[in-house]
PDB file of C-alpha atoms and ligand atoms in Angstrom:
ATOM      1  CA  MET A   1     136.755 147.711  30.757  1.00 67.00           C
ATOM      2  CA  LEU A   2     133.664 145.787  29.587  1.00 63.00           C
ATOM      3  CA  ARG A   3     133.831 147.687  26.283  1.00 71.00           C
ATOM      4  CA  ARG A   4     137.513 146.762  25.808  1.00 71.00           C
ATOM      5  CA  ILE A   5     136.738 143.095  26.458  1.00 64.00           C
ATOM      6  CA  GLN A   6     133.815 143.307  24.022  1.00 64.00           C
ATOM      7  CA  GLN A   7     136.024 144.959  21.350  1.00 66.00           C
ATOM      8  CA  GLN A   8     138.761 142.356  21.813  1.00 64.00           C
ATOM      9  CA  LEU A   9     136.189 139.541  21.628  1.00 58.00           C
ATOM     10  CA  THR A  10     134.663 140.983  18.429  1.00 64.00           C
ATOM     11  CA  LYS A  11     138.140 141.317  16.908  1.00 61.00           C
ATOM     12  CA  THR A  12     139.051 137.735  17.840  1.00 59.00           C
ATOM     13  CA  VAL A  13     135.750 136.292  16.627  1.00 61.00           C
ATOM     14  CA  ASN A  14     135.924 138.257  13.345  1.00 66.00           C
ATOM     15  CA  PHE A  15     139.543 137.293  12.653  1.00 76.00           C
ATOM     16  CA  ASN A  16     139.804 135.959   9.119  1.00 87.00           C
ATOM     17  CA  SER A  17     142.997 134.261   7.975  1.00 92.00           C
ATOM     18  CA  SER A  18     142.038 134.818   4.301  1.00 92.00           C
ATOM     19  CA  ARG A  19     142.528 138.567   4.763  1.00 93.00           C
ATOM     20  CA  ALA A  20     145.938 137.891   6.303  1.00 94.00           C
ATOM     21  CA  ARG A  21     146.857 135.670   3.327  1.00 95.00           C
ATOM     22  CA  LEU A  22     145.550 138.274   0.862  1.00 96.00           C
ATOM     23  CA  TYR A  23     147.614 140.951   2.559  1.00 97.00           C
ATOM     24  CA  LEU A  24     150.773 138.840   2.232  1.00 96.00           C
ATOM     25  CA  VAL A  25     150.154 138.123  -1.473  1.00 97.00           C
ATOM     26  CA  ILE A  26     149.529 141.801  -2.247  1.00 98.00           C
ATOM     27  CA  ALA A  27     152.534 142.883  -0.148  1.00 98.00           C
ATOM     28  CA  ASP A  28     154.713 140.488  -2.166  1.00 98.00           C
ATOM     29  CA  PHE A  29     153.254 141.837  -5.451  1.00 98.00           C
ATOM     30  CA  ALA A  30     153.831 145.428  -4.243  1.00 98.00           C
ATOM     31  CA  SER A  31     157.421 144.699  -3.247  1.00 97.00           C
ATOM     32  CA  GLN A  32     158.232 143.801  -6.875  1.00 96.00           C
ATOM     33  CA  ILE A  33     156.855 147.078  -8.227  1.00 97.00           C
ATOM     34  CA  PRO A  34     159.518 149.655  -9.075  1.00 97.00           C
ATOM     35  CA  LEU A  35     159.564 153.141  -7.596  1.00 97.00           C
ATOM     36  CA  GLY A  36     157.057 155.480  -9.269  1.00 97.00           C
ATOM     37  CA  ALA A  37     155.295 152.778 -11.335  1.00 98.00           C
ATOM     38  CA  LYS A  38     151.625 153.372 -12.105  1.00 98.00           C
ATOM     39  CA  VAL A  39     149.257 151.078 -10.195  1.00 98.00           C
ATOM     40  CA  PHE A  40     145.502 150.792 -10.638  1.00 98.00           C
ATOM     41  CA  ASP A  41     143.310 149.268  -7.892  1.00 98.00           C
ATOM     42  CA  ALA A  42     140.081 148.217  -9.638  1.00 98.00           C
ATOM     43  CA  GLY A  43     137.089 147.980  -7.270  1.00 98.00           C
ATOM     44  CA  ALA A  44     139.176 149.320  -4.375  1.00 98.00           C
ATOM     45  CA  GLY A  45     136.366 149.669  -1.791  1.00 98.00           C
ATOM     46  CA  GLU A  46     138.006 150.949   1.390  1.00 97.00           C
ATOM     47  CA  ALA A  47     141.389 150.707  -0.384  1.00 97.00           C
ATOM     48  CA  PRO A  48     142.787 148.478   2.387  1.00 96.00           C
ATOM     49  CA  TYR A  49     146.047 147.846   0.494  1.00 97.00           C
ATOM     50  CA  ARG A  50     146.815 151.410  -0.525  1.00 97.00           C
ATOM     51  CA  ALA A  51     149.572 151.784   2.073  1.00 97.00           C
ATOM     52  CA  LEU A  52     151.523 148.982   0.367  1.00 98.00           C
ATOM     53  CA  PHE A  53     151.893 151.148  -2.754  1.00 98.00           C
ATOM     54  CA  GLN A  54     153.337 154.313  -1.223  1.00 97.00           C
ATOM     55  CA  HIS A  55     156.401 153.976  -3.445  1.00 97.00           C
ATOM     56  CA  ALA A  56     154.208 153.881  -6.572  1.00 98.00           C
ATOM     57  CA  GLN A  57     151.614 156.131  -8.232  1.00 98.00           C
ATOM     58  CA  TYR A  58     148.443 154.562  -6.868  1.00 98.00           C
ATOM     59  CA  HIS A  59     145.059 155.214  -8.510  1.00 98.00           C
ATOM     60  CA  SER A  60     141.772 153.508  -7.752  1.00 98.00           C
ATOM     61  CA  ALA A  61     138.272 153.073  -9.167  1.00 98.00           C
ATOM     62  CA  ASP A  62     134.980 151.929  -7.718  1.00 98.00           C
ATOM     63  CA  PHE A  63     131.339 152.435  -8.610  1.00 98.00           C
ATOM     64  CA  THR A  64     130.597 153.139  -4.881  1.00 98.00           C
ATOM     65  CA  LYS A  65     127.074 151.725  -5.134  1.00 98.00           C
ATOM     66  CA  VAL A  66     127.099 149.432  -2.105  1.00 97.00           C
ATOM     67  CA  ASP A  67     125.904 150.703   1.263  1.00 95.00           C
ATOM     68  CA  LYS A  68     129.311 150.599   3.018  1.00 96.00           C
ATOM     69  CA  LEU A  69     132.338 152.778   3.755  1.00 96.00           C
ATOM     70  CA  TYR A  70     134.506 153.727   0.762  1.00 97.00           C
ATOM     71  CA  ALA A  71     137.855 155.443   0.488  1.00 97.00           C
ATOM     72  CA  ALA A  72     137.370 158.207  -2.105  1.00 97.00           C
ATOM     73  CA  PRO A  73     138.469 156.569  -5.386  1.00 98.00           C
ATOM     74  CA  THR A  74     140.376 158.383  -8.144  1.00 98.00           C
ATOM     75  CA  TYR A  75     137.588 157.391 -10.558  1.00 98.00           C
ATOM     76  CA  VAL A  76     133.959 156.762  -9.647  1.00 98.00           C
ATOM     77  CA  CYS A  77     132.975 154.500 -12.518  1.00 98.00           C
ATOM     78  CA  ASP A  78     131.846 151.076 -13.568  1.00 98.00           C
ATOM     79  CA  LEU A  79     134.818 148.837 -14.279  1.00 98.00           C
ATOM     80  CA  ALA A  80     133.303 147.985 -17.652  1.00 98.00           C
ATOM     81  CA  ALA A  81     134.085 151.555 -18.859  1.00 98.00           C
ATOM     82  CA  ILE A  82     137.032 153.240 -17.138  1.00 98.00           C
ATOM     83  CA  PRO A  83     137.820 156.830 -18.216  1.00 98.00           C
ATOM     84  CA  VAL A  84     141.558 156.221 -18.685  1.00 97.00           C
ATOM     85  CA  LEU A  85     143.755 156.174 -21.801  1.00 97.00           C
ATOM     86  CA  ASP A  86     145.002 152.883 -23.278  1.00 98.00           C
ATOM     87  CA  GLU A  87     148.190 151.381 -21.766  1.00 98.00           C
ATOM     88  CA  TRP A  88     148.315 153.850 -18.845  1.00 98.00           C
ATOM     89  CA  TYR A  89     149.140 151.485 -15.988  1.00 98.00           C
ATOM     90  CA  GLU A  90     151.944 149.003 -15.351  1.00 98.00           C
ATOM     91  CA  TYR A  91     150.203 147.073 -12.576  1.00 98.00           C
ATOM     92  CA  ILE A  92     146.560 146.343 -11.781  1.00 98.00           C
ATOM     93  CA  LEU A  93     144.862 144.882  -8.703  1.00 98.00           C
ATOM     94  CA  LEU A  94     141.463 143.212  -8.932  1.00 98.00           C
ATOM     95  CA  THR A  95     141.030 141.719  -5.470  1.00 98.00           C
ATOM     96  CA  GLN A  96     137.733 140.189  -4.319  1.00 98.00           C
ATOM     97  CA  VAL A  97     135.845 142.015  -7.084  1.00 98.00           C
ATOM     98  CA  ILE A  98     135.445 139.529  -9.952  1.00 98.00           C
ATOM     99  CA  GLU A  99     132.482 137.781  -8.272  1.00 98.00           C
ATOM    100  CA  HIS A 100     130.634 141.120  -8.243  1.00 98.00           C
ATOM    101  CA  LEU A 101     130.855 141.735 -11.993  1.00 98.00           C
ATOM    102  CA  PRO A 102     127.863 140.666 -14.089  1.00 98.00           C
ATOM    103  CA  GLU A 103     130.048 140.616 -17.237  1.00 98.00           C
ATOM    104  CA  PRO A 104     133.519 139.683 -15.924  1.00 98.00           C
ATOM    105  CA  LEU A 105     134.998 139.061 -19.386  1.00 98.00           C
ATOM    106  CA  ASP A 106     134.134 142.619 -20.508  1.00 98.00           C
ATOM    107  CA  VAL A 107     135.867 144.036 -17.425  1.00 98.00           C
ATOM    108  CA  LEU A 108     138.962 141.866 -17.904  1.00 98.00           C
ATOM    109  CA  ILE A 109     139.192 143.080 -21.517  1.00 98.00           C
ATOM    110  CA  GLU A 110     138.794 146.690 -20.291  1.00 98.00           C
ATOM    111  CA  LEU A 111     141.552 146.199 -17.684  1.00 98.00           C
ATOM    112  CA  ARG A 112     143.832 144.684 -20.321  1.00 98.00           C
ATOM    113  CA  ARG A 113     143.272 147.815 -22.411  1.00 98.00           C
ATOM    114  CA  LEU A 114     144.592 149.979 -19.529  1.00 98.00           C
ATOM    115  CA  LEU A 115     147.682 147.851 -19.028  1.00 98.00           C
ATOM    116  CA  LYS A 116     151.022 148.554 -20.716  1.00 98.00           C
ATOM    117  CA  PRO A 117     152.606 145.644 -22.635  1.00 97.00           C
ATOM    118  CA  ARG A 118     154.352 143.312 -20.137  1.00 96.00           C
ATOM    119  CA  GLY A 119     152.236 144.866 -17.367  1.00 98.00           C
ATOM    120  CA  LYS A 120     150.904 142.565 -14.643  1.00 98.00           C
ATOM    121  CA  ILE A 121     147.522 142.043 -13.035  1.00 98.00           C
ATOM    122  CA  LEU A 122     146.819 140.394  -9.677  1.00 98.00           C
ATOM    123  CA  ILE A 123     143.363 138.858  -9.420  1.00 98.00           C
ATOM    124  CA  THR A 124     141.756 137.127  -6.458  1.00 98.00           C
ATOM    125  CA  GLY A 125     138.256 135.706  -6.240  1.00 98.00           C
ATOM    126  CA  PRO A 126     136.236 133.241  -4.183  1.00 98.00           C
ATOM    127  CA  LEU A 127     135.489 129.600  -4.883  1.00 98.00           C
ATOM    128  CA  PHE A 128     132.904 129.904  -2.177  1.00 91.00           C
ATOM    129  CA  TYR A 129     131.775 132.585   0.185  1.00 94.00           C
ATOM    130  CA  GLU A 130     128.371 133.632   1.435  1.00 95.00           C
ATOM    131  CA  GLU A 131     126.428 136.176  -0.630  1.00 96.00           C
ATOM    132  CA  HIS A 132     127.655 139.697   0.163  1.00 96.00           C
ATOM    133  CA  GLU A 133     127.460 143.260  -1.148  1.00 97.00           C
ATOM    134  CA  GLU A 134     124.008 142.385  -2.477  1.00 96.00           C
ATOM    135  CA  PRO A 135     122.582 142.737  -5.048  1.00 97.00           C
ATOM    136  CA  TYR A 136     125.988 142.997  -6.800  1.00 98.00           C
ATOM    137  CA  ASP A 137     127.068 139.429  -6.188  1.00 98.00           C
ATOM    138  CA  PHE A 138     126.920 137.206  -9.258  1.00 98.00           C
ATOM    139  CA  TYR A 139     129.433 134.335  -9.315  1.00 98.00           C
ATOM    140  CA  ARG A 140     131.849 131.984  -7.546  1.00 98.00           C
ATOM    141  CA  TYR A 141     134.898 130.722  -9.459  1.00 98.00           C
ATOM    142  CA  THR A 142     136.715 127.442  -9.917  1.00 98.00           C
ATOM    143  CA  GLN A 143     140.340 127.745 -11.010  1.00 98.00           C
ATOM    144  CA  TYR A 144     139.252 126.510 -14.454  1.00 98.00           C
ATOM    145  CA  GLY A 145     136.620 129.231 -14.782  1.00 98.00           C
ATOM    146  CA  LEU A 146     139.174 131.883 -13.834  1.00 98.00           C
ATOM    147  CA  ARG A 147     141.750 130.500 -16.252  1.00 98.00           C
ATOM    148  CA  TYR A 148     139.195 130.420 -19.059  1.00 98.00           C
ATOM    149  CA  LEU A 149     138.087 134.035 -18.557  1.00 98.00           C
ATOM    150  CA  ILE A 150     141.544 135.511 -17.958  1.00 98.00           C
ATOM    151  CA  GLU A 151     143.073 133.808 -20.999  1.00 98.00           C
ATOM    152  CA  LYS A 152     140.045 134.657 -23.131  1.00 98.00           C
ATOM    153  CA  ALA A 153     140.598 138.323 -22.219  1.00 98.00           C
ATOM    154  CA  GLY A 154     144.105 137.999 -23.698  1.00 98.00           C
ATOM    155  CA  PHE A 155     146.295 137.681 -20.574  1.00 98.00           C
ATOM    156  CA  SER A 156     149.015 135.061 -20.035  1.00 98.00           C
ATOM    157  CA  ILE A 157     148.711 133.385 -16.657  1.00 98.00           C
ATOM    158  CA  GLU A 158     151.992 133.279 -14.719  1.00 97.00           C
ATOM    159  CA  ARG A 159     150.622 131.755 -11.548  1.00 97.00           C
ATOM    160  CA  ILE A 160     147.309 130.399 -10.281  1.00 98.00           C
ATOM    161  CA  ASP A 161     147.183 129.157  -6.675  1.00 98.00           C
ATOM    162  CA  TRP A 162     145.031 128.612  -3.656  1.00 98.00           C
ATOM    163  CA  LEU A 163     144.958 131.865  -1.688  1.00 98.00           C
ATOM    164  CA  GLU A 164     144.556 130.069   1.633  1.00 97.00           C
ATOM    165  CA  GLY A 165     144.987 126.412   2.537  1.00 97.00           C
ATOM    166  CA  PHE A 166     142.201 124.089   3.684  1.00 97.00           C
ATOM    167  CA  TYR A 167     142.635 125.164   7.338  1.00 97.00           C
ATOM    168  CA  GLY A 168     141.641 128.708   6.386  1.00 97.00           C
ATOM    169  CA  THR A 169     138.579 127.406   4.544  1.00 97.00           C
ATOM    170  CA  ILE A 170     137.561 125.326   7.579  1.00 97.00           C
ATOM    171  CA  GLY A 171     138.150 128.299   9.903  1.00 96.00           C
ATOM    172  CA  TYR A 172     135.805 130.394   7.788  1.00 96.00           C
ATOM    173  CA  GLN A 173     133.053 127.736   7.680  1.00 96.00           C
ATOM    174  CA  LEU A 174     133.210 127.112  11.434  1.00 97.00           C
ATOM    175  CA  ASN A 175     133.004 130.856  12.069  1.00 96.00           C
ATOM    176  CA  ARG A 176     129.863 131.096   9.922  1.00 95.00           C
ATOM    177  CA  ILE A 177     128.249 128.156  11.745  1.00 96.00           C
ATOM    178  CA  GLY A 178     129.023 129.837  15.077  1.00 95.00           C
ATOM    179  CA  ARG A 179     127.603 133.084  13.805  1.00 95.00           C
ATOM    180  CA  TYR A 180     124.374 131.864  12.207  1.00 96.00           C
ATOM    181  CA  LEU A 181     123.178 129.069  14.503  1.00 96.00           C
ATOM    182  CA  PRO A 182     119.924 130.303  16.087  1.00 94.00           C
ATOM    183  CA  TRP A 183     119.883 130.660  19.855  1.00 93.00           C
ATOM    184  CA  THR A 184     116.888 132.808  20.895  1.00 92.00           C
ATOM    185  CA  PRO A 185     113.732 130.962  22.123  1.00 90.00           C
ATOM    186  CA  HIS A 186     111.462 132.380  19.401  1.00 91.00           C
ATOM    187  CA  ASN A 187     113.495 130.439  16.809  1.00 91.00           C
ATOM    188  CA  PHE A 188     112.122 127.173  18.193  1.00 91.00           C
ATOM    189  CA  GLN A 189     108.613 125.753  17.824  1.00 89.00           C
ATOM    190  CA  GLN A 190     107.762 123.606  20.856  1.00 88.00           C
ATOM    191  CA  THR A 191     107.942 124.655  24.501  1.00 90.00           C
ATOM    192  CA  TRP A 192     110.459 121.914  25.292  1.00 90.00           C
ATOM    193  CA  GLU A 193     112.614 123.075  22.347  1.00 86.00           C
ATOM    194  CA  ARG A 194     112.514 126.644  23.661  1.00 91.00           C
ATOM    195  CA  ILE A 195     113.798 125.471  27.015  1.00 91.00           C
ATOM    196  CA  PHE A 196     116.352 122.943  25.795  1.00 90.00           C
ATOM    197  CA  PHE A 197     117.826 124.396  22.581  1.00 93.00           C
ATOM    198  CA  PRO A 198     118.888 127.988  23.449  1.00 93.00           C
ATOM    199  CA  PRO A 199     121.509 127.007  26.084  1.00 94.00           C
ATOM    200  CA  TRP A 200     122.630 124.064  23.933  1.00 95.00           C
ATOM    201  CA  MET A 201     122.972 126.318  20.854  1.00 95.00           C
ATOM    202  CA  ILE A 202     124.919 128.909  22.846  1.00 96.00           C
ATOM    203  CA  GLY A 203     127.323 126.127  23.845  1.00 96.00           C
ATOM    204  CA  MET A 204     127.565 125.038  20.187  1.00 96.00           C
ATOM    205  CA  LYS A 205     128.240 128.592  19.051  1.00 96.00           C
ATOM    206  CA  ALA A 206     131.051 128.957  21.591  1.00 96.00           C
ATOM    207  CA  LEU A 207     132.474 125.608  20.457  1.00 97.00           C
ATOM    208  CA  PHE A 208     132.369 126.499  16.721  1.00 96.00           C
ATOM    209  CA  PHE A 209     133.864 129.963  17.308  1.00 95.00           C
ATOM    210  CA  SER A 210     136.691 128.432  19.343  1.00 95.00           C
ATOM    211  CA  LEU A 211     137.361 125.772  16.699  1.00 96.00           C
ATOM    212  CA  SER A 212     137.260 128.466  14.011  1.00 96.00           C
ATOM    213  CA  MET A 213     139.963 130.431  15.830  1.00 95.00           C
ATOM    214  CA  VAL A 214     142.111 127.309  16.145  1.00 96.00           C
ATOM    215  CA  PHE A 215     141.868 126.624  12.382  1.00 96.00           C
ATOM    216  CA  HIS A 216     142.493 130.275  11.428  1.00 95.00           C
ATOM    217  CA  ARG A 217     145.617 130.228  13.604  1.00 95.00           C
ATOM    218  CA  LEU A 218     146.701 126.894  12.104  1.00 96.00           C
ATOM    219  CA  GLU A 219     146.308 128.459   8.644  1.00 96.00           C
ATOM    220  CA  LEU A 220     148.749 131.197   9.571  1.00 95.00           C
ATOM    221  CA  ARG A 221     151.328 128.592  10.652  1.00 95.00           C
ATOM    222  CA  HIS A 222     150.913 126.195   7.738  1.00 95.00           C
ATOM    223  CA  LYS A 223     149.179 126.488   4.361  1.00 96.00           C
ATOM    224  CA  TYR A 224     147.803 122.960   3.938  1.00 97.00           C
ATOM    225  CA  THR A 225     147.015 122.251   0.262  1.00 97.00           C
ATOM    226  CA  VAL A 226     147.386 118.466  -0.004  1.00 97.00           C
ATOM    227  CA  ALA A 227     143.622 117.878   0.162  1.00 97.00           C
ATOM    228  CA  GLY A 228     140.423 119.905   0.559  1.00 97.00           C
ATOM    229  CA  TYR A 229     139.845 123.186  -1.223  1.00 97.00           C
ATOM    230  CA  PRO A 230     140.627 126.890  -0.886  1.00 97.00           C
ATOM    231  CA  LYS A 231     138.136 129.615  -0.197  1.00 97.00           C
ATOM    232  CA  ASN A 232     139.733 131.855  -2.851  1.00 98.00           C
ATOM    233  CA  TYR A 233     142.118 131.607  -5.775  1.00 98.00           C
ATOM    234  CA  VAL A 234     144.903 134.034  -6.581  1.00 98.00           C
ATOM    235  CA  VAL A 235     146.099 134.641 -10.127  1.00 98.00           C
ATOM    236  CA  ILE A 236     149.004 136.675 -11.471  1.00 98.00           C
ATOM    237  CA  ALA A 237     148.771 137.298 -15.200  1.00 98.00           C
ATOM    238  CA  SER A 238     150.527 139.528 -17.679  1.00 98.00           C
ATOM    239  CA  LYS A 239     149.875 141.268 -20.968  1.00 97.00           C
ATOM    240  CA  HIS A 240     152.120 140.340 -23.874  1.00 86.00           C
TER     241      HIS A 240
HETATM  242  C1  SAM B 301     134.334 142.839  -1.830  1.00 92.67           C
HETATM  243  S1  SAM B 301     134.775 144.468  -2.278  1.00 92.67           S
HETATM  244  C2  SAM B 301     136.533 144.329  -2.499  1.00 92.67           C
HETATM  245  C3  SAM B 301     137.237 145.624  -2.198  1.00 92.67           C
HETATM  246  C4  SAM B 301     138.768 145.563  -2.288  1.00 92.67           C
HETATM  247  N1  SAM B 301     139.203 145.311  -3.638  1.00 92.67           N
HETATM  248  C5  SAM B 301     139.341 144.540  -1.334  1.00 92.67           C
HETATM  249  O1  SAM B 301     140.028 143.612  -1.764  1.00 92.67           O
HETATM  250  O2  SAM B 301     139.097 144.683  -0.113  1.00 92.67           O
HETATM  251  C6  SAM B 301     134.208 144.637  -3.971  1.00 92.67           C
HETATM  252  C7  SAM B 301     134.286 146.062  -4.465  1.00 92.67           C
HETATM  253  O3  SAM B 301     134.013 146.092  -5.875  1.00 92.67           O
HETATM  254  C8  SAM B 301     133.201 147.214  -6.156  1.00 92.67           C
HETATM  255  N2  SAM B 301     132.472 146.903  -7.397  1.00 92.67           N
HETATM  256  C9  SAM B 301     131.624 145.882  -7.617  1.00 92.67           C
HETATM  257  N3  SAM B 301     131.168 145.906  -8.867  1.00 92.67           N
HETATM  258  C10 SAM B 301     131.727 146.969  -9.470  1.00 92.67           C
HETATM  259  C11 SAM B 301     131.631 147.515 -10.787  1.00 92.67           C
HETATM  260  N4  SAM B 301     130.864 146.960 -11.731  1.00 92.67           N
HETATM  261  N5  SAM B 301     132.356 148.616 -11.065  1.00 92.67           N
HETATM  262  C12 SAM B 301     133.135 149.200 -10.102  1.00 92.67           C
HETATM  263  N6  SAM B 301     133.274 148.727  -8.854  1.00 92.67           N
HETATM  264  C13 SAM B 301     132.569 147.608  -8.529  1.00 92.67           C
HETATM  265  C14 SAM B 301     132.317 147.357  -4.930  1.00 92.67           C
HETATM  266  O4  SAM B 301     131.804 148.665  -4.778  1.00 92.67           O
HETATM  267  C15 SAM B 301     133.272 146.976  -3.806  1.00 92.67           C
HETATM  268  O5  SAM B 301     133.932 148.083  -3.270  1.00 92.67           O
END
């Protein structure tokens, strides 16, 4: 019983509306892919979107160098040199990978090589996010930086948008505050701080986690883009 409550609490606290938004964008992309088309998931990791491409021929690649769980990729390789013939794929996914590439332009040029003429690529990447998958974490991207690189690689951009609205961004930030605020006595210097701050910080953490959940849920109801900023951008581009 206690374990179930703990699992539910962890799931609720870890809920991230950006992943829900990403799933919707990829599901929409997948729904436009014809039966049997060749799809390449570059930097697939755990291949969380594989199930959306059951109607297609899905291949994946990853260098599998980070200490985490991986779904066995079709190719274990660096994305800068993929052992695949020119113009092999009709669709490519590059989701949440571009910030991990030390030479992103080289990889975009390599992915363009794999794509058939009129093929499409879906790219997502963060404007801001904490450092992760260290030490392979190199950049954060403005929409202008993404546009510059993607066009320089020879793609035509069809669409560039916020992945999530400002509510999703706020939900993420509040979650991180809740997670990282210190609360154990040894984090405080003076005796009075050790007595006063831990219970106060625990209260703050609960407050920030609760607010985070409210904003993540708001994000799912309404993508607010009038002001603020997204956490990630999404780009659909094609090869002509
Ligand atoms: C944040 S994960 C994203 C995984 C997946 N695309 C997703 O959207 O959930 C980034 C992935 O890129 C892979 N990666 C990073 N740099 C790479 C490189 N140079 N070549 C191949 N894979 C790379 C990592 O191993 C990791 O699985």
